mmCIF file of C-alpha atoms and ligand atoms in Angstrom:
data_model
loop_
_atom_site.group_PDB
_atom_site.id
_atom_site.type_symbol
_atom_site.label_atom_id
_atom_site.label_comp_id
_atom_site.label_asym_id
_atom_site.label_seq_id
_atom_site.Cartn_x
_atom_site.Cartn_y
_atom_site.Cartn_z
ATOM 1 C CA MET A 1 108.554 -24.245 20.652
ATOM 2 C CA SER A 2 104.982 -24.982 21.637
ATOM 3 C CA THR A 3 104.528 -22.530 24.765
ATOM 4 C CA PRO A 4 104.793 -19.257 23.209
ATOM 5 C CA ASN A 5 101.857 -19.832 21.136
ATOM 6 C CA PHE A 6 99.411 -20.535 24.243
ATOM 7 C CA TYR A 7 98.818 -17.072 24.110
ATOM 8 C CA GLU A 8 96.969 -17.395 20.722
ATOM 9 C CA SER A 9 95.043 -20.526 22.311
ATOM 10 C CA ASP A 10 91.237 -20.171 22.852
ATOM 11 C CA ARG A 11 92.240 -21.421 26.297
ATOM 12 C CA ALA A 12 94.742 -18.510 26.979
ATOM 13 C CA LEU A 13 91.749 -16.143 25.670
ATOM 14 C CA SER A 14 88.956 -17.533 28.325
ATOM 15 C CA GLU A 15 91.574 -17.623 30.938
ATOM 16 C CA TYR A 16 92.618 -13.705 30.521
ATOM 17 C CA LEU A 17 89.496 -12.450 29.329
ATOM 18 C CA LEU A 18 88.488 -13.522 33.122
ATOM 19 C CA PHE A 19 91.316 -12.784 34.651
ATOM 20 C CA HIS A 20 90.730 -9.542 33.387
ATOM 21 C CA TYR A 21 87.017 -8.558 33.628
ATOM 22 C CA GLY A 22 85.375 -11.433 34.947
ATOM 23 C CA ALA A 23 83.794 -10.847 38.604
ATOM 24 C CA PRO A 24 85.445 -11.610 41.750
ATOM 25 C CA GLN A 25 82.324 -14.952 42.606
ATOM 26 C CA GLN A 26 83.632 -15.900 38.982
ATOM 27 C CA ASN A 27 87.171 -15.982 39.399
ATOM 28 C CA MET A 28 87.199 -17.545 42.497
ATOM 29 C CA PRO A 29 83.778 -19.062 43.354
ATOM 30 C CA TRP A 30 85.832 -20.537 47.006
ATOM 31 C CA PRO A 31 84.647 -18.432 49.920
ATOM 32 C CA PHE A 32 88.152 -20.170 51.291
ATOM 33 C CA GLY A 33 90.066 -19.418 48.243
ATOM 34 C CA PRO A 34 92.906 -16.543 48.196
ATOM 35 C CA THR A 35 90.493 -13.800 47.483
ATOM 36 C CA THR A 36 92.937 -10.785 48.191
ATOM 37 C CA ALA A 37 95.133 -12.078 45.051
ATOM 38 C CA LEU A 38 91.495 -10.962 42.754
ATOM 39 C CA ASN A 39 91.520 -8.502 40.512
ATOM 40 C CA TYR A 40 95.431 -8.058 39.750
ATOM 41 C CA PRO A 41 94.879 -6.042 36.543
ATOM 42 C CA ALA A 42 93.589 -3.115 38.305
ATOM 43 C CA ARG A 43 95.334 -3.784 40.536
ATOM 44 C CA CYS A 44 98.850 -3.289 39.124
ATOM 45 C CA VAL A 45 97.817 0.216 38.052
ATOM 46 C CA SER A 46 95.462 1.162 41.498
ATOM 47 C CA GLU A 47 97.796 0.003 44.224
ATOM 48 C CA CYS A 48 101.052 0.437 41.957
ATOM 49 C CA ILE A 49 101.169 4.024 40.666
ATOM 50 C CA ASP A 50 101.753 7.188 41.627
ATOM 51 C CA THR A 51 99.036 9.725 40.437
ATOM 52 C CA SER A 52 100.690 13.083 42.034
ATOM 53 C CA LEU A 53 103.832 12.363 39.930
ATOM 54 C CA LEU A 54 101.612 12.091 36.670
ATOM 55 C CA PRO A 55 101.225 15.582 34.801
ATOM 56 C CA ALA A 56 98.224 16.800 32.576
ATOM 57 C CA GLN A 57 97.763 15.131 29.130
ATOM 58 C CA ALA A 58 100.133 12.367 30.519
ATOM 59 C CA ARG A 59 101.310 9.763 27.900
ATOM 60 C CA GLY A 60 100.737 5.784 29.314
ATOM 61 C CA LEU A 61 101.794 2.516 27.667
ATOM 62 C CA ASP A 62 101.188 -1.209 28.881
ATOM 63 C CA LEU A 63 103.557 -3.747 27.276
ATOM 64 C CA GLY A 64 102.229 -7.051 27.114
ATOM 65 C CA CYS A 65 98.924 -5.758 27.928
ATOM 66 C CA ALA A 66 96.943 -9.028 27.306
ATOM 67 C CA VAL A 67 93.571 -8.140 26.670
ATOM 68 C CA GLY A 68 93.828 -5.432 28.122
ATOM 69 C CA ARG A 69 92.249 -4.351 31.130
ATOM 70 C CA SER A 70 95.217 -2.802 32.725
ATOM 71 C CA THR A 71 95.741 -0.479 29.472
ATOM 72 C CA PHE A 72 91.930 0.469 30.289
ATOM 73 C CA GLU A 73 92.942 1.549 33.723
ATOM 74 C CA LEU A 74 96.035 3.219 32.861
ATOM 75 C CA SER A 75 93.418 5.961 31.112
ATOM 76 C CA GLN A 76 92.004 6.546 34.091
ATOM 77 C CA TYR A 77 95.354 8.772 34.872
ATOM 78 C CA CYS A 78 96.368 9.229 30.849
ATOM 79 C CA SER A 79 95.044 11.357 28.371
ATOM 80 C CA GLU A 80 96.680 8.806 25.957
ATOM 81 C CA VAL A 81 97.368 5.032 26.976
ATOM 82 C CA ILE A 82 98.923 2.346 24.140
ATOM 83 C CA GLY A 83 98.925 -1.678 24.388
ATOM 84 C CA ILE A 84 101.021 -3.639 22.911
ATOM 85 C CA ASP A 85 101.126 -7.243 22.979
ATOM 86 C CA TYR A 86 102.922 -10.040 20.322
ATOM 87 C CA SER A 87 99.246 -11.855 20.819
ATOM 88 C CA HIS A 88 97.423 -11.038 17.716
ATOM 89 C CA ARG A 89 94.404 -13.139 19.194
ATOM 90 C CA PHE A 90 94.682 -10.515 22.354
ATOM 91 C CA ILE A 91 95.023 -7.856 20.382
ATOM 92 C CA GLU A 92 91.730 -8.388 18.079
ATOM 93 C CA VAL A 93 90.068 -9.115 21.632
ATOM 94 C CA ALA A 94 91.145 -5.781 22.674
ATOM 95 C CA ARG A 95 90.403 -3.733 19.975
ATOM 96 C CA HIS A 96 87.034 -5.310 19.921
ATOM 97 C CA LEU A 97 86.642 -4.822 23.628
ATOM 98 C CA GLN A 98 88.075 -0.678 23.212
ATOM 99 C CA GLU A 99 85.713 -0.088 20.109
ATOM 100 C CA HIS A 100 82.255 -1.666 21.597
ATOM 101 C CA GLY A 101 83.420 -1.849 25.749
ATOM 102 C CA SER A 102 82.199 -6.191 25.946
ATOM 103 C CA THR A 103 82.460 -9.582 24.313
ATOM 104 C CA SER A 104 80.953 -12.721 25.120
ATOM 105 C CA TYR A 105 83.021 -15.571 26.003
ATOM 106 C CA GLU A 106 82.757 -18.995 27.924
ATOM 107 C CA TYR A 107 85.186 -20.179 30.842
ATOM 108 C CA ILE A 108 85.789 -23.600 31.337
ATOM 109 C CA GLU A 109 84.217 -25.078 34.360
ATOM 110 C CA GLU A 110 84.878 -28.430 34.293
ATOM 111 C CA GLY A 111 86.438 -30.751 31.305
ATOM 112 C CA LEU A 112 83.848 -29.291 28.122
ATOM 113 C CA LEU A 113 82.087 -27.659 30.193
ATOM 114 C CA THR A 114 82.104 -24.146 30.261
ATOM 115 C CA ALA A 115 79.722 -21.050 31.420
ATOM 116 C CA PRO A 116 79.515 -18.059 29.485
ATOM 117 C CA ALA A 117 80.145 -14.750 30.458
ATOM 118 C CA THR A 118 80.700 -11.339 29.164
ATOM 119 C CA ALA A 119 83.566 -9.352 29.685
ATOM 120 C CA VAL A 120 82.813 -5.172 30.447
ATOM 121 C CA VAL A 121 85.415 -2.514 30.560
ATOM 122 C CA PRO A 122 84.054 -0.478 33.268
ATOM 123 C CA ALA A 123 81.355 2.500 32.726
ATOM 124 C CA GLU A 124 84.050 4.899 33.717
ATOM 125 C CA ILE A 125 86.720 4.289 32.003
ATOM 126 C CA ALA A 126 87.133 7.046 28.470
ATOM 127 C CA ARG A 127 87.603 4.195 25.854
ATOM 128 C CA GLN A 128 89.119 6.366 22.895
ATOM 129 C CA ARG A 129 91.863 7.160 24.928
ATOM 130 C CA VAL A 130 93.232 3.481 24.386
ATOM 131 C CA THR A 131 94.453 1.889 21.270
ATOM 132 C CA PHE A 132 96.185 -1.319 20.994
ATOM 133 C CA GLU A 133 98.337 -2.942 19.098
ATOM 134 C CA GLN A 134 100.373 -5.996 18.133
ATOM 135 C CA GLY A 135 103.966 -5.743 18.612
ATOM 136 C CA ASP A 136 106.392 -7.618 20.084
ATOM 137 C CA ALA A 137 108.629 -5.963 22.972
ATOM 138 C CA GLN A 138 112.254 -6.658 22.592
ATOM 139 C CA ALA A 139 111.629 -4.917 19.106
ATOM 140 C CA LEU A 140 109.060 -1.895 19.680
ATOM 141 C CA ARG A 141 108.528 0.522 16.535
ATOM 142 C CA SER A 142 110.908 3.547 16.679
ATOM 143 C CA ASN A 143 107.978 6.284 16.652
ATOM 144 C CA LEU A 144 106.564 4.756 19.504
ATOM 145 C CA GLY A 145 107.553 8.278 21.571
ATOM 146 C CA SER A 146 108.034 8.282 25.391
ATOM 147 C CA PHE A 147 105.884 7.659 28.329
ATOM 148 C CA ASP A 148 104.935 9.036 32.005
ATOM 149 C CA VAL A 149 104.015 5.682 32.985
ATOM 150 C CA VAL A 150 104.912 2.355 31.499
ATOM 151 C CA LEU A 151 103.761 -0.399 32.755
ATOM 152 C CA MET A 152 105.232 -4.336 32.022
ATOM 153 C CA ALA A 153 102.977 -6.695 34.647
ATOM 154 C CA ASN A 154 104.257 -10.773 34.083
ATOM 155 C CA LEU A 155 106.035 -9.800 31.166
ATOM 156 C CA VAL A 156 109.859 -10.319 31.643
ATOM 157 C CA ASP A 157 109.714 -13.660 32.347
ATOM 158 C CA ARG A 158 107.455 -14.174 29.139
ATOM 159 C CA LEU A 159 110.323 -13.061 26.515
ATOM 160 C CA PRO A 160 112.941 -14.638 24.502
ATOM 161 C CA HIS A 161 115.888 -11.683 25.613
ATOM 162 C CA PRO A 162 114.341 -10.019 27.871
ATOM 163 C CA GLY A 163 117.367 -7.680 28.252
ATOM 164 C CA GLU A 164 116.566 -6.713 25.092
ATOM 165 C CA CYS A 165 112.880 -5.589 26.261
ATOM 166 C CA LEU A 166 114.880 -3.629 29.180
ATOM 167 C CA LYS A 167 117.622 -1.761 26.751
ATOM 168 C CA ALA A 168 114.537 0.169 25.260
ATOM 169 C CA LEU A 169 113.420 1.394 28.563
ATOM 170 C CA PRO A 170 115.015 4.795 29.175
ATOM 171 C CA ALA A 171 114.617 5.697 25.626
ATOM 172 C CA LEU A 172 110.774 5.124 26.528
ATOM 173 C CA VAL A 173 110.520 6.775 29.800
ATOM 174 C CA ARG A 174 110.321 10.457 30.538
ATOM 175 C CA LEU A 175 112.346 11.910 32.971
ATOM 176 C CA GLY A 176 110.495 11.313 36.224
ATOM 177 C CA GLY A 177 108.635 9.147 34.834
ATOM 178 C CA GLN A 178 107.655 5.795 36.093
ATOM 179 C CA LEU A 179 108.337 1.913 34.982
ATOM 180 C CA ILE A 180 106.283 -0.482 36.997
ATOM 181 C CA LEU A 181 107.457 -3.728 36.339
ATOM 182 C CA THR A 182 105.368 -7.191 38.067
ATOM 183 C CA THR A 183 107.505 -10.591 37.657
ATOM 184 C CA PRO A 184 106.735 -13.812 39.368
ATOM 185 C CA CYS A 185 110.289 -14.829 37.792
ATOM 186 C CA THR A 186 108.557 -18.211 36.648
ATOM 187 C CA TRP A 187 111.632 -18.661 34.323
ATOM 188 C CA LEU A 188 111.217 -21.529 32.005
ATOM 189 C CA ASP A 189 112.986 -22.440 29.017
ATOM 190 C CA SER A 190 110.234 -22.703 26.712
ATOM 191 C CA TYR A 191 109.720 -18.896 26.906
ATOM 192 C CA THR A 192 113.171 -17.351 27.846
ATOM 193 C CA PRO A 193 116.336 -19.566 27.642
ATOM 194 C CA GLN A 194 118.372 -19.953 30.044
ATOM 195 C CA SER A 195 121.549 -18.241 29.201
ATOM 196 C CA HIS A 196 119.011 -15.124 29.212
ATOM 197 C CA TRP A 197 117.184 -15.761 31.787
ATOM 198 C CA LEU A 198 117.629 -12.585 34.816
ATOM 199 C CA GLY A 199 117.592 -14.598 37.967
ATOM 200 C CA GLY A 200 117.238 -17.911 39.088
ATOM 201 C CA PHE A 201 120.194 -19.544 38.894
ATOM 202 C CA GLU A 202 123.610 -19.857 40.602
ATOM 203 C CA GLN A 203 126.547 -18.018 39.082
ATOM 204 C CA HIS A 204 130.182 -18.412 40.403
ATOM 205 C CA GLY A 205 128.447 -20.220 43.260
ATOM 206 C CA ARG A 206 125.954 -17.813 44.374
ATOM 207 C CA PRO A 207 122.226 -17.348 43.144
ATOM 208 C CA VAL A 208 121.396 -14.746 41.007
ATOM 209 C CA ARG A 209 117.847 -13.371 41.171
ATOM 210 C CA THR A 210 116.329 -11.587 39.012
ATOM 211 C CA LEU A 211 115.773 -8.079 41.530
ATOM 212 C CA ALA A 212 119.150 -8.050 42.004
ATOM 213 C CA THR A 213 119.542 -8.601 38.159
ATOM 214 C CA LEU A 214 117.015 -5.205 37.533
ATOM 215 C CA GLN A 215 118.869 -3.292 39.461
ATOM 216 C CA ALA A 216 122.053 -3.890 37.640
ATOM 217 C CA VAL A 217 120.690 -3.273 34.274
ATOM 218 C CA LEU A 218 117.966 -0.323 35.325
ATOM 219 C CA ALA A 219 119.944 1.449 38.031
ATOM 220 C CA PRO A 220 122.413 3.558 35.873
ATOM 221 C CA SER A 221 118.544 5.262 34.518
ATOM 222 C CA PHE A 222 116.370 4.382 37.112
ATOM 223 C CA ALA A 223 115.561 4.946 40.834
ATOM 224 C CA LEU A 224 114.324 2.389 42.379
ATOM 225 C CA THR A 225 111.439 3.632 44.541
ATOM 226 C CA ARG A 226 109.000 0.615 45.758
ATOM 227 C CA THR A 227 109.623 -2.967 46.096
ATOM 228 C CA PHE A 228 106.492 -4.789 46.969
ATOM 229 C CA ASP A 229 104.679 -8.427 46.778
ATOM 230 C CA MET A 230 101.513 -8.895 44.673
ATOM 231 C CA PRO A 231 99.482 -12.057 45.192
ATOM 232 C CA PHE A 232 97.274 -13.265 41.814
ATOM 233 C CA VAL A 233 94.791 -16.151 40.990
ATOM 234 C CA ILE A 234 94.345 -17.184 37.210
ATOM 235 C CA ARG A 235 91.443 -19.589 37.597
ATOM 236 C CA GLU A 236 91.955 -23.148 34.830
ATOM 237 C CA HIS A 237 88.949 -24.168 35.533
ATOM 238 C CA ALA A 238 86.322 -24.214 38.954
ATOM 239 C CA ARG A 239 88.923 -26.744 40.844
ATOM 240 C CA LYS A 240 91.770 -25.612 39.837
ATOM 241 C CA PHE A 241 93.609 -22.290 40.067
ATOM 242 C CA GLN A 242 96.947 -20.791 39.837
ATOM 243 C CA TRP A 243 98.083 -18.589 42.988
ATOM 244 C CA SER A 244 101.459 -16.964 42.474
ATOM 245 C CA VAL A 245 103.161 -14.107 43.883
ATOM 246 C CA ALA A 246 104.390 -10.831 41.643
ATOM 247 C CA GLN A 247 107.647 -9.135 42.623
ATOM 248 C CA ALA A 248 106.351 -5.722 41.871
ATOM 249 C CA THR A 249 108.989 -2.567 42.073
ATOM 250 C CA VAL A 250 108.398 0.939 40.610
ATOM 251 C CA TRP A 251 111.425 2.765 39.550
ATOM 252 C CA ILE A 252 111.665 6.558 38.376
ATOM 253 C CA ARG A 253 113.602 7.671 35.276
ATOM 254 C CA ARG A 254 116.364 10.112 36.098
HETATM 255 C C1 SAM B 1 101.922 -13.323 31.537
HETATM 256 S S1 SAM B 1 100.929 -12.890 30.417
HETATM 257 C C2 SAM B 1 100.929 -10.931 31.416
HETATM 258 C C3 SAM B 1 99.589 -10.876 30.913
HETATM 259 C C4 SAM B 1 98.923 -9.336 31.312
HETATM 260 N N1 SAM B 1 100.083 -8.052 31.417
HETATM 261 C C5 SAM B 1 98.543 -9.788 32.259
HETATM 262 O O1 SAM B 1 99.298 -8.841 33.688
HETATM 263 O O2 SAM B 1 97.716 -10.032 32.424
HETATM 264 C C6 SAM B 1 102.081 -12.447 29.912
HETATM 265 C C7 SAM B 1 102.137 -11.333 28.093
HETATM 266 O O3 SAM B 1 103.288 -10.897 27.269
HETATM 267 C C8 SAM B 1 102.587 -11.215 25.664
HETATM 268 N N2 SAM B 1 103.896 -11.883 25.021
HETATM 269 C C9 SAM B 1 104.697 -12.317 25.266
HETATM 270 N N3 SAM B 1 105.736 -12.039 24.292
HETATM 271 C C10 SAM B 1 106.081 -10.708 24.195
HETATM 272 C C11 SAM B 1 106.800 -10.169 23.370
HETATM 273 N N4 SAM B 1 107.697 -10.535 22.794
HETATM 274 N N5 SAM B 1 105.886 -8.314 22.852
HETATM 275 C C12 SAM B 1 105.118 -8.116 23.518
HETATM 276 N N6 SAM B 1 104.609 -9.096 24.565
HETATM 277 C C13 SAM B 1 104.474 -10.523 24.790
HETATM 278 C C14 SAM B 1 101.925 -12.830 25.919
HETATM 279 O O4 SAM B 1 101.197 -12.873 24.362
HETATM 280 C C15 SAM B 1 100.641 -12.234 27.115
HETATM 281 O O5 SAM B 1 99.853 -11.320 27.082
#
C-alpha cells in the first residue's frame, strides 16, 4: 500500500506545517476563498474543549497529532500533554518545534516553485508541558495512563482498524473527562479496508453512517454532548485547496 506512507513524504510535511502553523494569508491567499475554514488545528481545541470541566493539573492526549499544533494548544489548559503520531517524520519535526520553538520549511506555489516559511509555536505556549512520541493509535503503549481530555482530529478514517483505537478509549479517558473526535468521514480502501469502515456503506439495504457507528461503539462508556460541523482547508498549491467539513463530536466519559 502506498498511501499510508504519504505522511512520511516531503509533500505531507510541507502541507501539514503550513496547515498547522501558516498564516491565514499563506493558507488561503484568495480573498474570495473559504476563510472560515482556516486555523483548524487550533480550533479543534478552542471550539471543542469545555475548559470548565478540566481539573487543575489536567493531562491531555492528542492522537494522530501530525506536526503538533493542537497538542501545543491543549497545553494552554493542561499541565501535561502527549502528542502521538505514526509518522516518524512528523514526530521528528514536532519534537524539533517543542525544543526550539520554530522550524524552516518550503511550501509549494506552483510545480517546483516554492516559497520559504517558518513554522513558529505561539509565544504564549509553555512548550515544556508537551512531549511527542511516535506510536500507533491502534496499539498504544500500556503505561500511557489516563487523561482528562483526548483529542482525535481527522484520525479515524486514516486508520487500518479504527475499531481497535475506539476500543482503547474507555481506559484512556478519566471519568468525567472529554473525548473530542473529528472526522471528515473520507473512507478510502487505501487507508482502511472496507470491512473496517465505520460508515459510508449499506448494510441490509440501509445506509450506515460514521456517527451512528461511533454512537453504537462509544455509548456504553461515553455520553455524546455535542455534534457540530467544522470546515477546514488544506492548501496543496497556490491554486489548489482541499476544502472539507469534519463532523465533530464531544463525548464525556461516564
Ligand atoms: C489527516 S491527518 C490529521 C492530523 C491532525 N490531527 C490534524 O488534524 O491536522 C492523519 C494523521 O494520523 C496519523 N496516523 C495515521 N495512522 C496512524 C496510527 N496508526 N496511529 C497514530 N497516528 C496515525 C498520520 O500520520 C497523520 O498525521
